Every structure is written in structure tokens, then in C-alpha cells.
Amino acid sequence: MKQTENTFDKESVPKTGSIAWKIMLPVIIGLLVVAWMFHNEFNPKSWDAFHFDLRVVGCIALAWLFMIGRDFGLSWRFRAITDRKLSWWQVIRVNMLCEFTSCVTPTSVGGSTFGLIYLNREGIPLGRATTLMMTTLFLDELFFVVSLPVVMFIVPYRELFGFEHSAFNTGLQTVFWSVYGILTLWTAVLFVGIFIKPRAIHKALNWIFHFRLLRRWQHNVDVMGDQMEATGKDLRSRRIRWWLVTFGATALSWSSRYLVVNALFLGFAPYADQLIVFCRQFVVWVVLMVSPTPGGAGISEWLFTTYYGDLLHSTSITLVIALFWRIISYYVYLIIGACILPWWFRHKVNFSKLKRLKKNKQEI
């Protein structure tokens, strides 16, 4: 018996018994770092500077609205790349589950690892789901690569990195340009592998990873090569309107994510330059791509307060903005995901069927 395309191994599904600690770990890390920063940097006298008036409350509400816009963009993209085979509720659920996965895994892993499983359980064949997740990966990387020239054109370099001469500034530039260089190279490989020479790139990657030091990843690279070929076959047939919609949805989702910080600055620090606030978010998210902690917990809070500190008159205000930023853009997804995932397990994963398939496969 051959396992059908719509099935996957039980080992591919997140274990329910480990969900609780995977939720608690990033929460504990993040809260410990926030508590440490508040203990060392927060000045109780600065509370006099806080005025939670109608303007501040309205800007916090605006930040939530921008985050909803970000989720709408990603859900819209899922609906577009699946050719509207999934309903709005289905793509919203897939998006929330992907975000939850991103929150409980290192940012270098992200939600795409399980994204194909979530799409598969919503009725998309596994091979097709893999192609779709490769498509979203390419769109995200392309957005970052093409955004930098625009950011550098509209904002002086010194406003992004030259605000102080310190070890932090030097380290930030080193990490940013290293990650951006890798992103550019990876996007170029994806572009050539998907649109120009898919078979040649596949063979080249297999050749590179046949050496002893890289041999442990050879199988995964071979699978990725197959995925690039399948993705290329699908994307090369798409019309310009499809590309405008999917890339537009990608730009909307990332821009809305950045504007969350703009809304918070507008409420707590209206004197700050909104353009600089927006463009610095690009740097923040590129650097966070290599965060080793789940969802960037701890590192995100520290990076935000250190990087944005020069735009504010008070470290205490920076800490408060950072806390609201993480609540809106991170902790809320832990809560939503923890609510959706048990339902998803009950209604979308047939473990008895998976067990029978695995038994039949062993018998063969």
C-alpha cells in the first residue's frame, strides 16, 4: 500500500504533551528580561510623564488595528495562492496556527515548517501545500531584499546605524549586513532555482552537499530541490495580476506589522520621527531572523529598547512601548494559538488513521 499525498507521519504533528511548556518557555524568557530591564532602567518618577489620555488609548487601539491589517494581509495571501480553494475562516486559522508556531520556535525556524501540515489538514494535497509554503517563503525573502534599497534611499544611513559609536552599534551592523547578505544570496538561489534553471540548481545543491561535512543535510537539500522545481512549474504559469495580489498582500502584512510601532510611538512619543521609527523596524526584523530563542523572546525586548532608545527622552517610556509592542505582536498569538490548536487536533488530525497507515507501511 502506498501512502497517499494527503497524509503525513504522526511525527510531523506537534505533540500535545509538549504544547504547554513550549508556550510557557518564551513567556518566561520574555517576562524575565522585561522584569530585569524594568528593575535596572525604569525610574518610578517617570510615571508622572505618562498620561493615558484619549490620544494614547486611541493610538494603542490603532496599533491593534494595524496588527489586524497584518493578519488580513497574510490570510489574503494564503487565499490567493490556494486559488480561493480555502474559505476566509480556513486561511485565518492557518495563519494563526503558523503565527503560534513562530512564537514557540526559534525565529530561524518560523511557522512555515508546520504551515504545509496546516494547509494539508484544511484539504490541500501535501505536495501542493509544500509548493505553496515555498512560494510564501520566496515572497517574504523577496520583500526584504527589495525593501532595503528603498529604505536606504528615504532615510540617511546614520539614522539607522550611526546614532552612536558603541559596541552595540557595531554588532548590530555586523549582524544586519551578514543576515541581509545571506537573505540576498538565498533569494537569488530561489529565483534561479524556481524561474530560470531549477534542474541545474537542484543538481548543484546535491553536488555541494555530497561532501562529508555537509552530507547530513543532503537528503533535506534534495527534497528542497524537488520543491523548487515543483514551485517553479506552478509560478511560471502565473499571470501578472496574481503576482501583484500576492506580493501586495506580502507588503501589506509586513508594513502593517511595522506600523504597530509607529502607532505606539505616536501615542507615547509623538515628537519622534515617524519615518525613522518605521524604517528601523526593517532592521529589527532582519536581525531577529537569527534569534535563537522561541519567537525572539527576551532578545526582541532588549533589542527594541536599546535600538530605539536614542529617539526617546526616557528609557522608561522605551520600556513601556516595548512591552505594548510585544503584547500586541507576540503574546496575543500565544493565547490565540493555544485556543485554536486543541480544536485543530480534535477535528483535523485523525491519529487512528495515521496509526493504521504507519502499520501498513511497516508491513510492506
C-alpha positions as a Markdown table, in Angstrom:
| # | Residue | x | y | z |
|---|---|---|---|---|
| 1 | Met | 0.0 | 0.0 | 0.0 |
| 2 | Lys | 1.3 | 3.4 | -1.0 |
| 3 | Gln | 0.8 | 6.3 | 1.4 |
| 4 | Thr | -1.4 | 8.9 | -0.3 |
| 5 | Glu | -0.4 | 12.5 | -0.9 |
| 6 | Asn | -2.8 | 13.8 | 1.6 |
| 7 | Thr | -1.2 | 12.1 | 4.6 |
| 8 | Phe | 1.8 | 12.7 | 6.8 |
| 9 | Asp | 3.6 | 10.9 | 9.5 |
| 10 | Lys | 2.4 | 11.3 | 13.1 |
| 11 | Glu | 5.9 | 12.5 | 14.0 |
| 12 | Ser | 5.2 | 15.6 | 11.8 |
| 13 | Val | 2.5 | 16.8 | 14.1 |
| 14 | Pro | 3.3 | 18.8 | 17.2 |
| 15 | Lys | 3.0 | 16.7 | 20.3 |
| 16 | Thr | 0.1 | 17.8 | 22.5 |
| 17 | Gly | 2.0 | 17.0 | 25.6 |
| 18 | Ser | 4.8 | 19.4 | 24.8 |
| 19 | Ile | 2.5 | 22.4 | 23.9 |
| 20 | Ala | 2.2 | 23.8 | 27.4 |
| 21 | Trp | 5.9 | 24.1 | 28.1 |
| 22 | Lys | 6.5 | 25.4 | 24.6 |
| 23 | Ile | 4.1 | 28.2 | 25.4 |
| 24 | Met | 5.5 | 28.9 | 28.8 |
| 25 | Leu | 9.2 | 28.9 | 27.8 |
| 26 | Pro | 9.1 | 32.0 | 25.6 |
| 27 | Val | 6.7 | 33.7 | 28.0 |
| 28 | Ile | 9.1 | 33.1 | 31.0 |
| 29 | Ile | 12.1 | 34.2 | 28.9 |
| 30 | Gly | 10.4 | 37.4 | 27.7 |
| 31 | Leu | 8.9 | 38.3 | 31.1 |
| 32 | Leu | 12.2 | 37.7 | 32.9 |
| 33 | Val | 14.1 | 40.0 | 30.5 |
| 34 | Val | 11.4 | 42.7 | 30.8 |
| 35 | Ala | 11.4 | 42.4 | 34.6 |
| 36 | Trp | 15.2 | 42.7 | 34.6 |
| 37 | Met | 15.1 | 45.8 | 32.3 |
| 38 | Phe | 12.4 | 47.4 | 34.4 |
| 39 | His | 14.4 | 46.8 | 37.6 |
| 40 | Asn | 17.6 | 48.3 | 36.2 |
| 41 | Glu | 16.3 | 51.0 | 33.9 |
| 42 | Phe | 12.8 | 52.1 | 35.0 |
| 43 | Asn | 12.5 | 55.3 | 37.0 |
| 44 | Pro | 9.4 | 55.4 | 39.2 |
| 45 | Lys | 9.4 | 59.2 | 39.0 |
| 46 | Ser | 8.9 | 58.9 | 35.2 |
| 47 | Trp | 5.3 | 57.7 | 35.8 |
| 48 | Asp | 4.5 | 61.4 | 36.1 |
| 49 | Ala | 5.3 | 61.7 | 32.4 |
| 50 | Phe | 2.7 | 59.1 | 31.5 |
| 51 | His | -0.8 | 60.4 | 30.6 |
| 52 | Phe | -3.1 | 57.6 | 29.5 |
| 53 | Asp | -5.5 | 60.1 | 27.9 |
| 54 | Leu | -7.8 | 59.6 | 24.9 |
| 55 | Arg | -5.0 | 60.1 | 22.4 |
| 56 | Val | -2.8 | 57.4 | 24.0 |
| 57 | Val | -5.7 | 55.0 | 24.2 |
| 58 | Gly | -6.6 | 55.8 | 20.6 |
| 59 | Cys | -3.1 | 55.1 | 19.4 |
| 60 | Ile | -3.0 | 51.8 | 21.3 |
| 61 | Ala | -6.2 | 50.8 | 19.5 |
| 62 | Leu | -4.7 | 51.9 | 16.2 |
| 63 | Ala | -1.7 | 49.6 | 16.9 |
| 64 | Trp | -4.2 | 46.7 | 17.3 |
| 65 | Leu | -5.9 | 47.7 | 14.1 |
| 66 | Phe | -2.5 | 47.6 | 12.2 |
| 67 | Met | -1.9 | 44.1 | 13.6 |
| 68 | Ile | -5.3 | 43.0 | 12.3 |
| 69 | Gly | -4.2 | 44.5 | 9.0 |
| 70 | Arg | -1.1 | 42.4 | 9.1 |
| 71 | Asp | -3.1 | 39.2 | 9.7 |
| 72 | Phe | -5.5 | 40.2 | 6.9 |
| 73 | Gly | -2.6 | 40.6 | 4.5 |
| 74 | Leu | -1.2 | 37.1 | 5.3 |
| 75 | Ser | -4.7 | 35.5 | 5.2 |
| 76 | Trp | -5.4 | 37.2 | 1.9 |
| 77 | Arg | -2.1 | 35.8 | 0.6 |
| 78 | Phe | -3.0 | 32.3 | 1.7 |
| 79 | Arg | -6.4 | 32.6 | -0.1 |
| 80 | Ala | -4.7 | 33.9 | -3.3 |
| 81 | Ile | -2.0 | 31.3 | -3.5 |
| 82 | Thr | -4.6 | 28.5 | -2.9 |
| 83 | Asp | -6.7 | 29.9 | -5.8 |
| 84 | Arg | -9.5 | 30.6 | -3.3 |
| 85 | Lys | -9.9 | 26.9 | -2.6 |
| 86 | Leu | -9.9 | 27.7 | 1.2 |
| 87 | Ser | -12.5 | 29.9 | 2.9 |
| 88 | Trp | -11.6 | 33.0 | 4.7 |
| 89 | Trp | -12.1 | 31.2 | 8.1 |
| 90 | Gln | -9.7 | 28.4 | 6.9 |
| 91 | Val | -6.9 | 30.8 | 5.8 |
| 92 | Ile | -7.3 | 32.8 | 9.0 |
| 93 | Arg | -7.0 | 29.6 | 11.0 |
| 94 | Val | -3.9 | 28.5 | 9.1 |
| 95 | Asn | -2.3 | 32.0 | 9.6 |
| 96 | Met | -3.0 | 32.0 | 13.3 |
| 97 | Leu | -1.5 | 28.5 | 13.7 |
| 98 | Cys | 1.6 | 29.5 | 11.7 |
| 99 | Glu | 2.0 | 32.5 | 13.9 |
| 100 | Phe | 1.6 | 30.4 | 17.0 |
| 101 | Thr | 4.3 | 28.0 | 15.7 |
| 102 | Ser | 6.6 | 31.0 | 15.1 |
| 103 | Cys | 6.0 | 32.1 | 18.7 |
| 104 | Val | 7.1 | 28.8 | 20.2 |
| 105 | Thr | 10.1 | 28.1 | 17.9 |
| 106 | Pro | 13.3 | 30.0 | 17.2 |
| 107 | Thr | 12.7 | 32.7 | 14.6 |
| 108 | Ser | 15.1 | 31.0 | 12.2 |
| 109 | Val | 12.6 | 28.1 | 12.1 |
| 110 | Gly | 9.4 | 30.1 | 11.8 |
| 111 | Gly | 5.9 | 28.9 | 11.1 |
| 112 | Ser | 6.5 | 27.6 | 7.6 |
| 113 | Thr | 7.8 | 24.3 | 9.0 |
| 114 | Phe | 4.3 | 23.3 | 10.1 |
| 115 | Gly | 2.5 | 25.5 | 7.6 |
| 116 | Leu | 2.3 | 22.8 | 5.0 |
| 117 | Ile | 0.8 | 20.5 | 7.6 |
| 118 | Tyr | -1.9 | 23.0 | 8.5 |
| 119 | Leu | -2.7 | 23.6 | 4.8 |
| 120 | Asn | -2.8 | 19.8 | 4.2 |
| 121 | Arg | -5.3 | 19.3 | 7.0 |
| 122 | Glu | -7.5 | 22.0 | 5.5 |
| 123 | Gly | -7.8 | 20.0 | 2.3 |
| 124 | Ile | -4.8 | 21.0 | 0.3 |
| 125 | Pro | -2.8 | 18.0 | -1.0 |
| 126 | Leu | 0.6 | 17.7 | 0.8 |
| 127 | Gly | 2.7 | 18.1 | -2.4 |
| 128 | Arg | 0.7 | 21.2 | -3.3 |
| 129 | Ala | 0.9 | 22.6 | 0.3 |
| 130 | Thr | 4.7 | 22.2 | 0.2 |
| 131 | Thr | 4.8 | 24.2 | -3.1 |
| 132 | Leu | 2.6 | 26.9 | -1.5 |
| 133 | Met | 4.8 | 27.3 | 1.5 |
| 134 | Met | 7.9 | 27.5 | -0.7 |
| 135 | Thr | 6.0 | 30.3 | -2.5 |
| 136 | Thr | 5.3 | 32.3 | 0.7 |
| 137 | Leu | 9.0 | 31.9 | 1.7 |
| 138 | Phe | 10.1 | 33.3 | -1.7 |
| 139 | Leu | 7.7 | 36.2 | -1.4 |
| 140 | Asp | 8.8 | 37.1 | 2.1 |
| 141 | Glu | 12.5 | 37.0 | 1.2 |
| 142 | Leu | 11.9 | 39.0 | -1.9 |
| 143 | Phe | 10.2 | 41.7 | 0.1 |
| 144 | Phe | 13.1 | 42.1 | 2.5 |
| 145 | Val | 15.7 | 42.1 | -0.4 |
| 146 | Val | 13.9 | 44.8 | -2.4 |
| 147 | Ser | 12.9 | 46.9 | 0.6 |
| 148 | Leu | 16.5 | 47.7 | 1.7 |
| 149 | Pro | 17.3 | 50.0 | -1.3 |
| 150 | Val | 14.1 | 51.8 | -0.7 |
| 151 | Val | 14.8 | 52.3 | 3.0 |
| 152 | Met | 18.4 | 53.5 | 2.3 |
| 153 | Phe | 17.0 | 55.9 | -0.3 |
| 154 | Ile | 14.5 | 57.6 | 2.0 |
| 155 | Val | 16.4 | 57.5 | 5.3 |
| 156 | Pro | 20.0 | 58.6 | 5.9 |
| 157 | Tyr | 22.3 | 55.7 | 6.9 |
| 158 | Arg | 23.3 | 57.4 | 10.1 |
| 159 | Glu | 19.6 | 57.4 | 11.2 |
| 160 | Leu | 19.7 | 53.6 | 11.0 |
| 161 | Phe | 23.1 | 52.8 | 12.4 |
| 162 | Gly | 25.1 | 55.9 | 13.1 |
| 163 | Phe | 23.2 | 57.2 | 16.1 |
| 164 | Glu | 26.0 | 56.3 | 18.4 |
| 165 | His | 29.5 | 54.8 | 18.4 |
| 166 | Ser | 29.4 | 51.8 | 20.6 |
| 167 | Ala | 29.9 | 48.0 | 20.6 |
| 168 | Phe | 26.1 | 47.6 | 20.2 |
| 169 | Asn | 26.0 | 49.7 | 17.1 |
| 170 | Thr | 29.0 | 47.8 | 15.6 |
| 171 | Gly | 27.5 | 44.5 | 16.5 |
| 172 | Leu | 24.1 | 45.5 | 15.1 |
| 173 | Gln | 25.6 | 46.5 | 11.8 |
| 174 | Thr | 27.6 | 43.3 | 11.5 |
| 175 | Val | 24.6 | 41.1 | 12.3 |
| 176 | Phe | 22.3 | 43.0 | 10.0 |
| 177 | Trp | 24.6 | 43.0 | 6.9 |
| 178 | Ser | 25.5 | 39.4 | 7.5 |
| 179 | Val | 21.9 | 38.3 | 7.6 |
| 180 | Tyr | 20.9 | 40.6 | 4.7 |
| 181 | Gly | 23.7 | 39.2 | 2.6 |
| 182 | Ile | 22.6 | 35.6 | 3.3 |
| 183 | Leu | 19.0 | 36.6 | 2.5 |
| 184 | Thr | 20.0 | 38.2 | -0.8 |
| 185 | Leu | 22.1 | 35.1 | -1.7 |
| 186 | Trp | 19.2 | 32.7 | -0.7 |
| 187 | Thr | 16.7 | 34.8 | -2.6 |
| 188 | Ala | 18.9 | 34.7 | -5.7 |
| 189 | Val | 19.2 | 30.9 | -5.4 |
| 190 | Leu | 15.4 | 30.6 | -5.0 |
| 191 | Phe | 14.8 | 32.9 | -8.0 |
| 192 | Val | 17.2 | 30.9 | -10.3 |
| 193 | Gly | 16.0 | 27.6 | -8.9 |
| 194 | Ile | 12.4 | 28.4 | -9.4 |
| 195 | Phe | 12.3 | 30.5 | -12.6 |
| 196 | Ile | 15.5 | 30.0 | -14.6 |
| 197 | Lys | 17.4 | 26.8 | -14.1 |
| 198 | Pro | 15.5 | 24.7 | -11.5 |
| 199 | Arg | 17.1 | 21.4 | -12.5 |
| 200 | Ala | 20.6 | 22.9 | -12.6 |
| 201 | Ile | 20.3 | 24.4 | -9.2 |
| 202 | His | 18.9 | 21.1 | -7.8 |
| 203 | Lys | 22.0 | 19.3 | -9.2 |
| 204 | Ala | 24.4 | 21.9 | -7.9 |
| 205 | Leu | 22.9 | 21.8 | -4.4 |
| 206 | Asn | 23.1 | 18.0 | -4.4 |
| 207 | Trp | 26.8 | 18.2 | -5.5 |
| 208 | Ile | 27.7 | 20.8 | -2.8 |
| 209 | Phe | 26.0 | 18.7 | -0.1 |
| 210 | His | 27.6 | 15.4 | -1.0 |
| 211 | Phe | 30.8 | 16.4 | 0.8 |
| 212 | Arg | 31.4 | 14.7 | 4.1 |
| 213 | Leu | 30.9 | 17.8 | 6.3 |
| 214 | Leu | 27.6 | 18.6 | 4.7 |
| 215 | Arg | 26.3 | 15.1 | 4.0 |
| 216 | Arg | 24.0 | 15.0 | 7.0 |
| 217 | Trp | 21.8 | 17.6 | 5.2 |
| 218 | Gln | 22.0 | 16.0 | 1.8 |
| 219 | His | 18.5 | 14.4 | 1.9 |
| 220 | Asn | 16.8 | 17.6 | 3.1 |
| 221 | Val | 18.5 | 19.6 | 0.3 |
| 222 | Asp | 17.4 | 17.1 | -2.3 |
| 223 | Val | 13.8 | 17.4 | -1.1 |
| 224 | Met | 14.1 | 21.2 | -1.2 |
| 225 | Gly | 15.4 | 20.9 | -4.8 |
| 226 | Asp | 12.3 | 18.9 | -5.7 |
| 227 | Gln | 10.1 | 21.5 | -4.1 |
| 228 | Met | 11.8 | 24.3 | -6.0 |
| 229 | Glu | 11.2 | 22.5 | -9.3 |
| 230 | Ala | 7.5 | 21.9 | -8.4 |
| 231 | Thr | 7.2 | 25.5 | -7.2 |
| 232 | Gly | 8.8 | 26.9 | -10.4 |
| 233 | Lys | 6.4 | 24.9 | -12.6 |
| 234 | Asp | 3.5 | 26.5 | -10.8 |
| 235 | Leu | 4.8 | 30.0 | -10.5 |
| 236 | Arg | 6.0 | 30.3 | -14.1 |
| 237 | Ser | 2.4 | 29.9 | -15.3 |
| 238 | Arg | 1.0 | 32.7 | -13.1 |
| 239 | Arg | -0.2 | 35.9 | -14.6 |
| 240 | Ile | 0.9 | 39.4 | -13.6 |
| 241 | Arg | -2.3 | 40.1 | -11.7 |
| 242 | Trp | -1.6 | 37.1 | -9.5 |
| 243 | Trp | 1.9 | 38.4 | -8.7 |
| 244 | Leu | 0.5 | 41.9 | -7.9 |
| 245 | Val | -2.0 | 40.4 | -5.5 |
| 246 | Thr | 0.3 | 38.1 | -3.7 |
| 247 | Phe | 3.2 | 40.5 | -3.4 |
| 248 | Gly | 0.8 | 43.3 | -2.5 |
| 249 | Ala | -0.6 | 41.1 | 0.3 |
| 250 | Thr | 3.0 | 40.4 | 1.5 |
| 251 | Ala | 3.9 | 44.1 | 1.5 |
| 252 | Leu | 0.7 | 44.9 | 3.3 |
| 253 | Ser | 1.3 | 42.3 | 6.1 |
| 254 | Trp | 4.9 | 43.4 | 6.7 |
| 255 | Ser | 4.1 | 47.1 | 6.5 |
| 256 | Ser | 1.2 | 46.7 | 8.9 |
| 257 | Arg | 3.5 | 44.9 | 11.3 |
| 258 | Tyr | 5.9 | 47.8 | 11.2 |
| 259 | Leu | 3.2 | 50.4 | 11.7 |
| 260 | Val | 2.2 | 48.9 | 15.0 |
| 261 | Val | 5.4 | 50.5 | 16.5 |
| 262 | Asn | 4.5 | 53.8 | 14.7 |
| 263 | Ala | 1.1 | 53.9 | 16.4 |
| 264 | Leu | 2.7 | 53.3 | 19.8 |
| 265 | Phe | 5.3 | 56.0 | 19.3 |
| 266 | Leu | 2.5 | 58.3 | 18.1 |
| 267 | Gly | 0.8 | 57.7 | 21.4 |
| 268 | Phe | 3.7 | 57.8 | 23.9 |
| 269 | Ala | 6.3 | 59.8 | 22.0 |
| 270 | Pro | 4.6 | 62.0 | 19.3 |
| 271 | Tyr | 7.8 | 64.0 | 18.9 |
| 272 | Ala | 9.7 | 61.1 | 17.4 |
| 273 | Asp | 10.3 | 61.0 | 13.6 |
| 274 | Gln | 7.8 | 58.5 | 12.3 |
| 275 | Leu | 9.7 | 57.7 | 9.2 |
| 276 | Ile | 12.8 | 56.7 | 11.1 |
| 277 | Val | 10.6 | 54.7 | 13.5 |
| 278 | Phe | 9.1 | 52.8 | 10.6 |
| 279 | Cys | 12.4 | 52.1 | 8.7 |
| 280 | Arg | 14.2 | 50.9 | 11.8 |
| 281 | Gln | 11.6 | 48.1 | 12.1 |
| 282 | Phe | 13.1 | 46.7 | 8.9 |
| 283 | Val | 16.5 | 46.4 | 10.7 |
| 284 | Val | 14.9 | 44.9 | 13.8 |
| 285 | Trp | 13.1 | 42.1 | 12.0 |
| 286 | Val | 16.1 | 41.2 | 9.8 |
| 287 | Val | 18.3 | 40.9 | 12.9 |
| 288 | Leu | 15.6 | 38.9 | 14.7 |
| 289 | Met | 15.7 | 36.3 | 11.9 |
| 290 | Val | 18.7 | 34.7 | 13.6 |
| 291 | Ser | 17.3 | 34.8 | 17.2 |
| 292 | Pro | 17.9 | 31.5 | 18.9 |
| 293 | Thr | 15.1 | 32.0 | 21.4 |
| 294 | Pro | 11.5 | 31.0 | 20.7 |
| 295 | Gly | 9.8 | 33.9 | 18.9 |
| 296 | Gly | 12.8 | 36.1 | 19.7 |
| 297 | Ala | 11.7 | 36.1 | 23.4 |
| 298 | Gly | 14.0 | 38.3 | 25.5 |
| 299 | Ile | 16.2 | 39.3 | 22.6 |
| 300 | Ser | 13.3 | 41.3 | 21.0 |
| 301 | Glu | 12.7 | 43.3 | 24.1 |
| 302 | Trp | 16.3 | 44.1 | 24.7 |
| 303 | Leu | 17.0 | 45.0 | 21.0 |
| 304 | Phe | 14.0 | 47.2 | 20.8 |
| 305 | Thr | 14.8 | 49.3 | 24.0 |
| 306 | Thr | 18.4 | 49.6 | 23.0 |
| 307 | Tyr | 17.9 | 50.4 | 19.3 |
| 308 | Tyr | 15.0 | 52.9 | 19.8 |
| 309 | Gly | 16.4 | 54.5 | 23.0 |
| 310 | Asp | 18.0 | 57.4 | 21.2 |
| 311 | Leu | 14.7 | 58.5 | 19.8 |
| 312 | Leu | 13.1 | 58.9 | 23.2 |
| 313 | His | 13.7 | 61.2 | 26.1 |
| 314 | Ser | 13.2 | 58.5 | 28.7 |
| 315 | Thr | 14.3 | 54.9 | 29.0 |
| 316 | Ser | 11.1 | 54.2 | 31.0 |
| 317 | Ile | 9.0 | 55.2 | 28.0 |
| 318 | Thr | 11.0 | 52.9 | 25.7 |
| 319 | Leu | 10.4 | 50.0 | 28.1 |
| 320 | Val | 6.6 | 50.7 | 28.2 |
| 321 | Ile | 6.4 | 50.9 | 24.4 |
| 322 | Ala | 8.4 | 47.7 | 24.0 |
| 323 | Leu | 6.1 | 45.9 | 26.4 |
| 324 | Phe | 3.0 | 47.1 | 24.5 |
| 325 | Trp | 4.7 | 46.1 | 21.2 |
| 326 | Arg | 5.3 | 42.6 | 22.4 |
| 327 | Ile | 1.9 | 42.1 | 23.8 |
| 328 | Ile | 0.2 | 43.2 | 20.6 |
| 329 | Ser | 2.6 | 41.5 | 18.1 |
| 330 | Tyr | 3.6 | 38.4 | 20.1 |
| 331 | Tyr | 1.8 | 37.3 | 23.3 |
| 332 | Val | -1.6 | 37.6 | 21.8 |
| 333 | Tyr | -0.7 | 34.9 | 19.2 |
| 334 | Leu | 0.4 | 32.6 | 22.0 |
| 335 | Ile | -3.1 | 32.9 | 23.5 |
| 336 | Ile | -5.0 | 32.6 | 20.2 |
| 337 | Gly | -2.8 | 29.6 | 19.1 |
| 338 | Ala | -3.3 | 27.9 | 22.4 |
| 339 | Cys | -7.1 | 28.2 | 22.0 |
| 340 | Ile | -7.1 | 27.0 | 18.3 |
| 341 | Leu | -4.6 | 24.2 | 18.5 |
| 342 | Pro | -6.6 | 21.8 | 20.7 |
| 343 | Trp | -9.6 | 22.2 | 18.4 |
| 344 | Trp | -7.4 | 21.6 | 15.4 |
| 345 | Phe | -6.1 | 18.4 | 16.9 |
| 346 | Arg | -9.6 | 17.1 | 17.7 |
| 347 | His | -11.1 | 17.9 | 14.3 |
| 348 | Lys | -8.2 | 17.9 | 11.8 |
| 349 | Val | -5.9 | 15.1 | 12.9 |
| 350 | Asn | -7.1 | 11.5 | 12.6 |
| 351 | Phe | -4.5 | 9.7 | 14.7 |
| 352 | Ser | -6.1 | 6.3 | 14.4 |
| 353 | Lys | -5.9 | 6.6 | 10.6 |
| 354 | Leu | -2.3 | 7.7 | 10.9 |
| 355 | Lys | -1.5 | 4.7 | 13.1 |
| 356 | Arg | -3.1 | 2.3 | 10.5 |
| 357 | Leu | -1.2 | 3.9 | 7.7 |
| 358 | Lys | 2.1 | 3.5 | 9.6 |
| 359 | Lys | 1.3 | -0.1 | 10.4 |
| 360 | Asn | 0.5 | -0.9 | 6.8 |
| 361 | Lys | 3.7 | 0.9 | 5.7 |
| 362 | Gln | 5.8 | -1.3 | 8.1 |
| 363 | Glu | 4.1 | -4.5 | 6.8 |
| 364 | Ile | 5.2 | -3.6 | 3.3 |
